[in-house]
XYZ file of C-alpha atoms in Angstrom:
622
model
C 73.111 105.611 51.855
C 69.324 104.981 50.917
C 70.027 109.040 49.802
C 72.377 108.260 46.567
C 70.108 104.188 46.105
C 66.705 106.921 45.243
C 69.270 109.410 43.342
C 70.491 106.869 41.095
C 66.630 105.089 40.563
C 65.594 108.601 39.508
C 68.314 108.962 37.267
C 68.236 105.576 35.467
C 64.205 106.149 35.963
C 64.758 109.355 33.618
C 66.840 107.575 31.065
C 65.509 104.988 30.327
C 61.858 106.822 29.829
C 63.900 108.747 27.210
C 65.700 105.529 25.962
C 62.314 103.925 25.435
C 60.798 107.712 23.817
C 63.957 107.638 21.312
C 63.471 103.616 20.383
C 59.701 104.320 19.711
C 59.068 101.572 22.256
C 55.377 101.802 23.695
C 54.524 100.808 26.773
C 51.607 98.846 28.017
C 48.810 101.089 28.886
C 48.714 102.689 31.612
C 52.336 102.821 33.203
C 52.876 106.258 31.022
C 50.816 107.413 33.929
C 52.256 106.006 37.018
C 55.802 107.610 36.095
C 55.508 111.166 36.744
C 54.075 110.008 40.135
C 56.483 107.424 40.803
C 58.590 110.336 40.120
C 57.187 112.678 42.242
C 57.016 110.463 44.920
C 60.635 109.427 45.397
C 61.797 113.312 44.963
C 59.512 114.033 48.238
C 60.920 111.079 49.969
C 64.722 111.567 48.661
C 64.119 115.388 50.619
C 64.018 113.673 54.259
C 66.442 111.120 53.793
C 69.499 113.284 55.798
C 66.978 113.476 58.545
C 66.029 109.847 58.550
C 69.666 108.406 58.110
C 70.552 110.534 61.291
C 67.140 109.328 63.356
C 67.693 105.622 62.346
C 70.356 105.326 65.103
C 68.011 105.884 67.927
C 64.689 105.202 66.544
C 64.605 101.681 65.126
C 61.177 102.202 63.393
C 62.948 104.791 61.114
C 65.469 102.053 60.413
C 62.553 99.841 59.494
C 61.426 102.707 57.104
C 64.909 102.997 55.447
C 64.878 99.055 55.232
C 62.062 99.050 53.362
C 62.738 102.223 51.161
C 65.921 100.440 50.402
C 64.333 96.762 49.388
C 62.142 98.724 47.022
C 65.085 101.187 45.554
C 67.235 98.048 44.525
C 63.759 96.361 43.341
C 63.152 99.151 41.230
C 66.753 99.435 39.962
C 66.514 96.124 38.770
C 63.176 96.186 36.746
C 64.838 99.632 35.269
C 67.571 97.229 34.030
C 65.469 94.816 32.482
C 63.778 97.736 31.221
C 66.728 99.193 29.129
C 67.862 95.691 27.979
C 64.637 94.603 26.683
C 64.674 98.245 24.555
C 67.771 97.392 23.041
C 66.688 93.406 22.816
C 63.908 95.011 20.878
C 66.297 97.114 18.662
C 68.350 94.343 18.099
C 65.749 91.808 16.783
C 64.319 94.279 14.828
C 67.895 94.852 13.162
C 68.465 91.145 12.700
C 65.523 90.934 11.489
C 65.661 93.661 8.563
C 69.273 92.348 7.439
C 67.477 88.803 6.816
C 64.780 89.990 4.953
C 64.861 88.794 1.478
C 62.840 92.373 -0.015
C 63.876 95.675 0.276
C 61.168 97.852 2.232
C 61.070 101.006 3.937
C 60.252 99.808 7.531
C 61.403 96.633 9.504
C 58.565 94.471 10.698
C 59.767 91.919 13.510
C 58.169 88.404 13.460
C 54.953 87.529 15.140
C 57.327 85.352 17.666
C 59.601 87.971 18.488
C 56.258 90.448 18.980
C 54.827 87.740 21.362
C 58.048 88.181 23.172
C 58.417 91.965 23.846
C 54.959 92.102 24.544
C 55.094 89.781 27.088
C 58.222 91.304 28.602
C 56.862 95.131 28.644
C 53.619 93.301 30.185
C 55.772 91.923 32.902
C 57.921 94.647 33.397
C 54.973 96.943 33.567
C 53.354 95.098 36.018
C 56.704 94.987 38.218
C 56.229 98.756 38.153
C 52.567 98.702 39.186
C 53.772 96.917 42.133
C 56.872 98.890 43.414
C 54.123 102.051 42.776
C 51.807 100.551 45.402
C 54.942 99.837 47.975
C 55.722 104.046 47.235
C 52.615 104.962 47.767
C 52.691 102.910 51.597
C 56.402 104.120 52.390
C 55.710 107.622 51.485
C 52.455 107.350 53.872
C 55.023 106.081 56.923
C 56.890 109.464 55.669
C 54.363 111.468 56.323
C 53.619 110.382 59.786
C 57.881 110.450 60.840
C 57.407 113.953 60.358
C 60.967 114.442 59.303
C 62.521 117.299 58.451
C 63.186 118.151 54.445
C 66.128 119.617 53.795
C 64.603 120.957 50.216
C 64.030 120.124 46.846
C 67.743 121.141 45.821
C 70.440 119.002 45.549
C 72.887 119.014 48.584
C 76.218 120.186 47.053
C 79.034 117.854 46.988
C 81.809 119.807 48.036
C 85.616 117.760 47.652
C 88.108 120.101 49.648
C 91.729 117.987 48.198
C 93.632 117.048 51.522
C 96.516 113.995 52.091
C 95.618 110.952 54.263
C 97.843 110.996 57.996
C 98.071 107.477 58.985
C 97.234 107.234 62.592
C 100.924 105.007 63.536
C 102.463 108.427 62.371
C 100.901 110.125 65.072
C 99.677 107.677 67.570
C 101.309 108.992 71.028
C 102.608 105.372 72.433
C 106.010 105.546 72.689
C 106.497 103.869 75.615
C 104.021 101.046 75.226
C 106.144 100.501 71.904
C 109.501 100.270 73.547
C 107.413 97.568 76.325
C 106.532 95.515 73.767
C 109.941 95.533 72.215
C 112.047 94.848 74.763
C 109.468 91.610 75.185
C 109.593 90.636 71.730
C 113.170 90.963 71.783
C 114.121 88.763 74.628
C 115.434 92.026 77.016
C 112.999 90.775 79.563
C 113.630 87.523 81.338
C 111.554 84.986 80.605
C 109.672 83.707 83.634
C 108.253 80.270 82.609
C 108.767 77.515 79.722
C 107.500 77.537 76.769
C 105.897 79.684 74.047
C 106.622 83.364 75.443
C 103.244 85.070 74.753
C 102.694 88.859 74.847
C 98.952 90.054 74.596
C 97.957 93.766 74.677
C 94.457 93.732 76.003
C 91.947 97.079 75.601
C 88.606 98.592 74.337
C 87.782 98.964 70.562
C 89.344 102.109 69.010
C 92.622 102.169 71.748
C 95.120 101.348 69.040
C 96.028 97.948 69.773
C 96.450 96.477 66.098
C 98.466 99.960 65.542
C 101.025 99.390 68.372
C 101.115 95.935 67.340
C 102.272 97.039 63.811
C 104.713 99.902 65.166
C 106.423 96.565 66.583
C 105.687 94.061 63.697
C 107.651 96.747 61.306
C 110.447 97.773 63.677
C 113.842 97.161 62.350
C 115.280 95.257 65.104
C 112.401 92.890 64.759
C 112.732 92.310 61.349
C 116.322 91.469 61.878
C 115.727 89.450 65.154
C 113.623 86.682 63.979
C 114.025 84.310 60.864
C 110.077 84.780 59.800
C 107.381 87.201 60.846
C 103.974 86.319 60.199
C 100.843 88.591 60.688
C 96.789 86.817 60.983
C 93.855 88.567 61.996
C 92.474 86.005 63.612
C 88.658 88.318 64.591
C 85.412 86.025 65.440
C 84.767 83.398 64.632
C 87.731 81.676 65.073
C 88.383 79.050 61.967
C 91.422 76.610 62.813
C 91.777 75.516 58.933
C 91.636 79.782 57.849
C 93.844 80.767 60.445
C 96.390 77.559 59.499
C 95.853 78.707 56.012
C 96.463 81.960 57.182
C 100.272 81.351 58.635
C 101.162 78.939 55.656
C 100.423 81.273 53.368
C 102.222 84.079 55.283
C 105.358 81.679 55.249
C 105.418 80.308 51.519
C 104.235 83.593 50.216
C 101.787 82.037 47.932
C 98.187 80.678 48.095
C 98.053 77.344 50.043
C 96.205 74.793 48.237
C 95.644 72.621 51.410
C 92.631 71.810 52.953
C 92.665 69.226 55.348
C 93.838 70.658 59.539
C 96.326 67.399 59.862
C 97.817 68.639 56.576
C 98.261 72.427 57.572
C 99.906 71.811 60.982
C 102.602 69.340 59.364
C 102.970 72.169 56.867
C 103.758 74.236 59.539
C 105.703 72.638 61.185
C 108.353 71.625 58.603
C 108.329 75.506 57.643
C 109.605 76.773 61.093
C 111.156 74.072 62.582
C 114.196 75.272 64.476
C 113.156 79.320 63.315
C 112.901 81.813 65.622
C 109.618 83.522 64.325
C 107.530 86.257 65.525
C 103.272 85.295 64.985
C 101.349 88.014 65.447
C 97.650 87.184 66.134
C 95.259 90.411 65.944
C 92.101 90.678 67.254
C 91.531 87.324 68.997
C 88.244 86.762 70.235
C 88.144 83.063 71.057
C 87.723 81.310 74.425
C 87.909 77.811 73.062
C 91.075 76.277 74.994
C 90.782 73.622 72.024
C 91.317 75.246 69.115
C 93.945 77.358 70.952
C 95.752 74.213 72.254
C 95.816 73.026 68.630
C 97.815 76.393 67.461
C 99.979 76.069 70.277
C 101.141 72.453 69.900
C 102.110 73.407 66.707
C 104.208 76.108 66.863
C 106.241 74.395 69.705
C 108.735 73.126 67.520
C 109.910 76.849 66.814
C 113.227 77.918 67.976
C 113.696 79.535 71.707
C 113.129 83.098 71.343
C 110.115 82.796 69.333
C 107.303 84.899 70.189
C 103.894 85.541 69.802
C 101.844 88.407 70.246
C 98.322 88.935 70.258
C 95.662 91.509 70.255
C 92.525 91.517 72.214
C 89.277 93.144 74.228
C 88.694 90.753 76.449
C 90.555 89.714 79.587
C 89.446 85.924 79.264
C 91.100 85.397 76.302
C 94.546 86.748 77.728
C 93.805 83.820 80.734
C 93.267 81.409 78.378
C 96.345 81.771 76.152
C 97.895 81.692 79.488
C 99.823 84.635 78.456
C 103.459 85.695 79.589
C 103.045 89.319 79.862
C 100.104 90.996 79.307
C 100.329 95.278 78.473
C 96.793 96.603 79.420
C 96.932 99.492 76.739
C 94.914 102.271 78.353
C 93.229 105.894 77.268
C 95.045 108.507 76.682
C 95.735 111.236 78.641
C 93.899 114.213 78.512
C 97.275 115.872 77.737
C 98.121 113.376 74.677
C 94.557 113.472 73.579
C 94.826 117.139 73.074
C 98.460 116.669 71.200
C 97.286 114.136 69.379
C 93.858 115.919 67.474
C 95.966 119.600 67.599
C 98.474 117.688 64.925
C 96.031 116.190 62.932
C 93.566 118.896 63.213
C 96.101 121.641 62.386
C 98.150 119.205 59.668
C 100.297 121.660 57.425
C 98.769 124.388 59.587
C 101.696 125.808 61.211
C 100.874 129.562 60.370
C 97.023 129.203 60.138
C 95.395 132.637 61.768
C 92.616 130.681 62.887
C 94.890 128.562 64.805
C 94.472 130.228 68.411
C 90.274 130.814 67.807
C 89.940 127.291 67.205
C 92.163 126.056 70.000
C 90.395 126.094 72.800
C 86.996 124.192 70.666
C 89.511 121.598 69.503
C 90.402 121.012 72.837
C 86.977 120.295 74.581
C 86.244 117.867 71.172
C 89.161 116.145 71.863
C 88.483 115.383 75.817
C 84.734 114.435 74.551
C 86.871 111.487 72.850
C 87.215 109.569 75.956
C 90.689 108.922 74.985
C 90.544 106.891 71.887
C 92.950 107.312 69.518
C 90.554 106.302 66.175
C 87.909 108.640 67.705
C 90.257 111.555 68.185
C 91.990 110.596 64.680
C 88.808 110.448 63.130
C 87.420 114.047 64.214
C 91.316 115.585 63.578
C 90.461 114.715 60.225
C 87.019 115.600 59.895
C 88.074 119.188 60.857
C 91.479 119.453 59.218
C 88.953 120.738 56.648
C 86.551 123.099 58.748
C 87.804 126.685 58.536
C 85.072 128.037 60.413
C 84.075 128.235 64.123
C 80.466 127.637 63.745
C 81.295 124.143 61.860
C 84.046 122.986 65.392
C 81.134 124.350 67.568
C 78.642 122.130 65.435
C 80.688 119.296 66.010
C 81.227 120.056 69.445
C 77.532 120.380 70.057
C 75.808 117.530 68.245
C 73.282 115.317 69.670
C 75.120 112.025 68.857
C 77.589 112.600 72.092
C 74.470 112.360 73.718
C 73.973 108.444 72.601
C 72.793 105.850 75.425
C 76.330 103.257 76.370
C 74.454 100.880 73.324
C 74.711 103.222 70.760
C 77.657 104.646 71.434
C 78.983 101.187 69.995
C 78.549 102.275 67.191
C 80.787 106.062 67.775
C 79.767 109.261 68.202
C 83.345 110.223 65.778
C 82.315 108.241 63.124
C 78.899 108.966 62.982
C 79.818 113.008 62.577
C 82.274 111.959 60.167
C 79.607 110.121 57.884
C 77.098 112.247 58.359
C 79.936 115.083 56.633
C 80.470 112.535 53.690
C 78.419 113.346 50.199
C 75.834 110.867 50.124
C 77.570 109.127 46.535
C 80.350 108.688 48.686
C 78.558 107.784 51.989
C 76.855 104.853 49.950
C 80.508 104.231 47.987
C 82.034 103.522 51.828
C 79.032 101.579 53.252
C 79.733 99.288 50.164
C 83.316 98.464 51.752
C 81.048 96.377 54.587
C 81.565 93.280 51.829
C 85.271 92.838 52.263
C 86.109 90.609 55.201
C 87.914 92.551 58.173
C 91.701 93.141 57.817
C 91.082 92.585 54.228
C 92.906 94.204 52.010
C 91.534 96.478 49.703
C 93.003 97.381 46.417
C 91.868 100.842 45.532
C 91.514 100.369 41.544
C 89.663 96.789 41.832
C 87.108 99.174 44.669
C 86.806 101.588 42.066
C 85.324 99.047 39.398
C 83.280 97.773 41.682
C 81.802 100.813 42.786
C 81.099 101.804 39.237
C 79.755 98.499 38.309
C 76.541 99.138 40.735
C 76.437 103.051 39.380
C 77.944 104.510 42.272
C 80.117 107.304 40.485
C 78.485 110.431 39.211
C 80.398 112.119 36.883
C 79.436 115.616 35.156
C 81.307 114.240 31.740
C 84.214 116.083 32.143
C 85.951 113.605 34.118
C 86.889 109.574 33.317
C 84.944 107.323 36.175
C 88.142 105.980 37.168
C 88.606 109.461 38.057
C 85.714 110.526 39.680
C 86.063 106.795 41.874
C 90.080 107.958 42.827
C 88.662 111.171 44.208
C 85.984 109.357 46.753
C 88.551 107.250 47.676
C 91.278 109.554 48.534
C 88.079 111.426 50.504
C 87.219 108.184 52.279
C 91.276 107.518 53.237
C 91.728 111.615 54.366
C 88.828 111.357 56.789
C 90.059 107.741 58.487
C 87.601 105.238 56.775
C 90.539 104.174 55.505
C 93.998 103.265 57.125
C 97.509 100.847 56.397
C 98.219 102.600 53.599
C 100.322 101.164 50.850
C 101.814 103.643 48.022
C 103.345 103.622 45.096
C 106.321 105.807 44.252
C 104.491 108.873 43.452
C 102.756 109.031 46.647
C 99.394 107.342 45.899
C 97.408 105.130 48.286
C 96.923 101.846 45.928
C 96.235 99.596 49.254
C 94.350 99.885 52.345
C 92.994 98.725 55.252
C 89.795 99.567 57.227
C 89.865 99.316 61.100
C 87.601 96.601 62.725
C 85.412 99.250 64.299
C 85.107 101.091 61.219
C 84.204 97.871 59.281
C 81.417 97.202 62.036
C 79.979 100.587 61.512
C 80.082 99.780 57.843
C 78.041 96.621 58.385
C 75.844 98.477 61.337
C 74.727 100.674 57.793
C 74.481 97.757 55.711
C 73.414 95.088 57.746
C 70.577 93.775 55.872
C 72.615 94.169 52.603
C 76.011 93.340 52.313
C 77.613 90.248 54.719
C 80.478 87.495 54.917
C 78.435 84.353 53.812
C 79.751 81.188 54.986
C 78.967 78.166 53.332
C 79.551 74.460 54.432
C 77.568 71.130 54.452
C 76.311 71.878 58.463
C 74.516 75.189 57.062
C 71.880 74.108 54.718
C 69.152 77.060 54.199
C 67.986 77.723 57.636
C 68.614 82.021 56.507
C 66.665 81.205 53.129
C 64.452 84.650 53.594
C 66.934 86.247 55.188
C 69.109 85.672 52.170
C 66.557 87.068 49.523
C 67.513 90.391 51.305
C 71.405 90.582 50.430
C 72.827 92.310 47.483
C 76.471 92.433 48.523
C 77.937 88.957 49.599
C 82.017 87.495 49.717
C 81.715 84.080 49.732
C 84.120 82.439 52.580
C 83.951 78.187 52.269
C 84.495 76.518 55.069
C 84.545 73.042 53.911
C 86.678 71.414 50.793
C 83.416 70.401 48.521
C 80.743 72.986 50.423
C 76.900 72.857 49.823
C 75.679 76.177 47.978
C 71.999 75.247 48.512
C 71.190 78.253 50.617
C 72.873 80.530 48.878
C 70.863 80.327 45.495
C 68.223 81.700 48.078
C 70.640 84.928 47.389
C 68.486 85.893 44.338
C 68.450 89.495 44.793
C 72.347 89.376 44.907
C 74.576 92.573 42.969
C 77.647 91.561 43.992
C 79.561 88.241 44.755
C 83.088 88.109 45.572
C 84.025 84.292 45.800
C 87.458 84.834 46.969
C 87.968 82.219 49.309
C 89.826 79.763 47.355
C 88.212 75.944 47.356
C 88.461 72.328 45.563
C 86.693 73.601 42.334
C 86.465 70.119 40.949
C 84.066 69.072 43.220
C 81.614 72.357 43.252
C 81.980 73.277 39.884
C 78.254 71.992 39.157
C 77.362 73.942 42.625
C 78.435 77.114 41.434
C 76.688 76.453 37.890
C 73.581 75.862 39.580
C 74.555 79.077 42.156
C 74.707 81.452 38.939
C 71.419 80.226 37.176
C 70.143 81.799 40.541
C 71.652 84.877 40.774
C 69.987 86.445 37.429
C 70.850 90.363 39.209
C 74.251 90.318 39.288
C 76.250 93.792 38.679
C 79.842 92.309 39.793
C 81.524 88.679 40.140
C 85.118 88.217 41.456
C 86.253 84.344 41.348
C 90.163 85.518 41.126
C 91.092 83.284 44.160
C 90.194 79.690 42.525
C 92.980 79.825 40.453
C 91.871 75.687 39.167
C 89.263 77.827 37.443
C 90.277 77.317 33.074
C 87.042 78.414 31.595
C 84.165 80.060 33.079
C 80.823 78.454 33.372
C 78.294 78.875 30.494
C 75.995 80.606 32.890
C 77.881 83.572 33.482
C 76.765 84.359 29.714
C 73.271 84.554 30.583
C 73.895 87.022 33.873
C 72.603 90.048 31.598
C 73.445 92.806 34.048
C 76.863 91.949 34.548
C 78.833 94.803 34.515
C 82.196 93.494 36.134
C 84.146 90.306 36.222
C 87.295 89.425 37.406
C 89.103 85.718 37.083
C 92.496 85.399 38.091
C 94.126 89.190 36.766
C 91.666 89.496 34.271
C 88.858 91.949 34.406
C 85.703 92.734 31.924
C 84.328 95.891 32.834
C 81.358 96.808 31.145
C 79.345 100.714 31.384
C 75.816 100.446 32.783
């Protein structure tokens, strides 16, 4: 990740020293000298980073290193910007000011205002440099004495090996846990006690809960059982008003524009009164008999028969929903483990002549899974493109099985995987931490927003749009991605990332990119804490919010404000919010559809590179 933020500073580093050449723009004196060193200086550090993005796990002073690196890669990026804006400020003005002039002469001569102004801007821009120079010169020091390991001055190639996307509920070896759950859901077990028959399948991260829970949503026979199905990820914390949003939403099949709890549960109410419906709840987290005992109440007025089924890792919550039957979902055998990676691994492999060398490999990787189906789906997939036995043994062999029973939080599987990725598109998925879990992600809108912060490297033989469809379909056939939605040709257009892989997404990004909530009881206590993020959704919790703290979010790239709230009464707020966040790359305010012309500030955000309101979207090339 930090790999492809000091790629793209040396790039944009290079250009716009040739920009500023070509413009006949001089600089103040002495930054001419600091560049080939500033230069320099990133190349040596870019050479460790694969060594220090593997040692971060376990040695949190290396993460400090990469924090830092980081802070002063996106403060550099951003002077850069300025940099190439006030170049073609300057040839702007000086156009302006030729086509004004009353006599015809051969050279342009700005006025002595607009003089005063570019000198004052290279000055400032010149001393910004000065300054990120001096936090180079103390990072690259801390290098020094890491002793990492340089992989070389070349370029680490950036191989893309074409292969399709398995979802895992194709292969996901619970066949019998499905028909459990079904014969629940679909009243063949007696009921043993009034009232709301709850099902809850209980079990670790990675065990495939939310995918048996969707093998049942989708069945047939449900769908034709019950008069409405609704689907919320509930996940921590748990919001009463998002998760009433939530099932109003799921049952008008249009935004809610409701804001008040009282308001949502009458809502509800009236829409299944006397309809048997089917509410699934995934990944519930919540111990709070309150809020549950609020959901309940209101879904009592369903019809008998209704259901609902839940997801969780913890046994409390299953207590306190006071659950009807309750499906422990367990590892998987030994036996199905091995099934299980041997299809995915071998995928449109059936006469491979490796097959039988690589067998016995695949096997031991598989058992080293533990019996988790996203770990074993995860390394299937890694290898479905490994011909060779010294690449399985590599896998087989790494350190990162060796992780303490903290780290391995964050999985061993994923960790390989990542570590496999391109560093473009390692720094393309760790991006994906800004979307909300259980989000879901459209795959062109990603794409825009990955080239709006320069993601995308293209050799100019291929469109960005392109270049962005091949990460993605990399990221989807190596299980970053999953839920896949297609169109009629075959093509993932929708997707889904799995909790644990979003939490591994935000373990890489976790100074960076977060789910900011903002309400009137949160009122700046993160103020420094917020001068750190660059990647930020926006999720109101209250009908007329207070934005105060988040105009702390100076250093901010990308805001996705798609949590829709009573624009009327923040309009002003988010004014204000904007004259604060002067570094914006990309702003989504789709959701508040009450939205009929933007604010005036938006005109002055002059790195702006995307923007999308309601369906429409203003892309604009770095």
């Amino acid at each position: 990740m930090a790999d492809v933020l000091v790629s793209i500073v040396l790039e944009r580093l290079t250009s716009v020293v040739e920009q500023q050449i070509h413009e006949q723009v001089s600089l103040v004196l002495g930054v001419e000298s600091e560049i080939p060193s500033l230069k320099k200086t990133l190349r040596s550090v870019r050479d460790v980073l694969e060594d220090a993005e593997k040692r971060q796990v376990k040695e949190k002073s290396v993460r400090g290193w990469l924090e830092n690196l980081k802070d002063m890669a996106y403060e550099m990026e951003d002077v850069l910007d300025e940099w190439s804006i006030a170049i073609l400020q300057f040839q702007m003005e000086g156009v302006e000011n030729a086509s004004t002039s009353k006599k015809k002469v051969s050279f342009c001569m700005p006025s002595p205002c607009i003089c005063f102004k570019q000198v004052a801007s290279r000055r400032d821009i010149a001393l910004k440099i000065k300054g990120i120079k001096q936090q180079l010169d103390d990072i690259e020091r801390e290098r020094i004495r890491f002793n990492f390991v340089s992989r070389g001055s070349e370029e680490r190639p950036e191989r893309f090996i074409t292969t399709s996307a398995i979802d895992i509920s194709e292969v996901c070896s619970r066949d019998m846990d499905k028909k459990i759950i079904l014969d629940h859901l679909l009243g063949k077990k007696r009921q043993e006690k009034p009232g709301l028959y709850i099902v809850s399948i209980v079990g670790t991260g990675g065990m495939g809960k939310t995918t048996l829970a969707q093998l049942a949503y989708s069945h047939s026979e449900v769908e034709f059982h019950f008069d409405e199905r609704i689907w919320i990820c509930v996940s921590d914390p748990f919001d009463p008003i998002r998760v009433f949003r939530a099932i109003v939403e799921a049952l008008q099949e249009k935004p809610c524009d409701l804001h008040e709890l009282d308001a949502l549960q009458k809502e509800i109410k009236t829409r299944i009164a006397e309809k048997k419906f089917l509410l699934v709840l995934d990944d519930v987290w919540t111990e709070d008999n309150r809020s549950w005992e609020q959901l309940k109440n209101t879904l009592l007025c369903g019809a008998e028969g209704s259901r609902i089924l839940a997801t969780t890792r913890k046994e409390s919550v299953v207590k306190m929903m006071r659950t009807t039957y309750k499906h422990p979902l367990g590892e998987l055998s030994l036996e199905q483990s091995r099934a299980l990676f041997h299809q995915i691994a071998f995928y449109e492999r059936s006469t491979w002549e490796k097959e039988e060398e690589l067998k016995e490999i695949g096997e031991k990787i598989a058992d080293k899974c533990k019996g988790l189906p996203l770990a074993i789906k995860t390394l299937g997939n890694l290898l479905r493109i490994k011909n060779s036995e010294e690449e399985w043994k590599n896998v087989l062999n790494s350190e990162v099985w060796q992780l303490d029973e903290f780290e391995r939080d964050i999985s061993p599987a994923l960790l390989l995987s990542y570590y496999d990725l391109p560093p473009a598109i390692q720094r393309c998925f760790s991006f994906c931490a800004v979307f909300p879990k259980d989000s879901v992600i459209e795959r062109d809108e990603l794409i825009k927003l990955w080239m709006a912060q320069s993601y995308l490297k293209s050799d100019g033989r291929k469109e960005m749009e392109m270049v962005g469809r091949t990460y993605f379909e990399y990221l989807a056939a190596r299980s970053f991605f999953q839920d896949f939605e297609k169109d009629n040709y075959g093509n993932i257009i929708r997707c889904k990332m799995h909790d644990i892989v979003h939490d591994f997404a935000q373990f890489l990004t976790h100074n960076e990119c977060f789910i900011v909530e903002v309400d009137n009881q949160k009122k700046g206590s993160m103020d420094l804490f917020f001068q750190k993020i660059r990647y930020a959704t926006l999720v109101v919790r209250e009908s007329t919010p207070n934005f105060a703290s988040t105009c702390n979010m100076k250093n901010l790239h990308t805001l996705l404000a798609k949590e829709e709230f009573n624009i009327s009464s923040v309009l002003e707020a988010l004014r204000n919010l904007l004259r604060h966040l002067t570094c914006l790359r990309a702003l989504d305010l789709s959701r508040n559809r009450l939205i009929e012309e933007l604010p005036k500030e938006v005109g002055k955000l002059i790195h702006l590179r995307y923007l999308k309101q309601f369906v429409i979207y203003i892309i604009c090339k770095p």
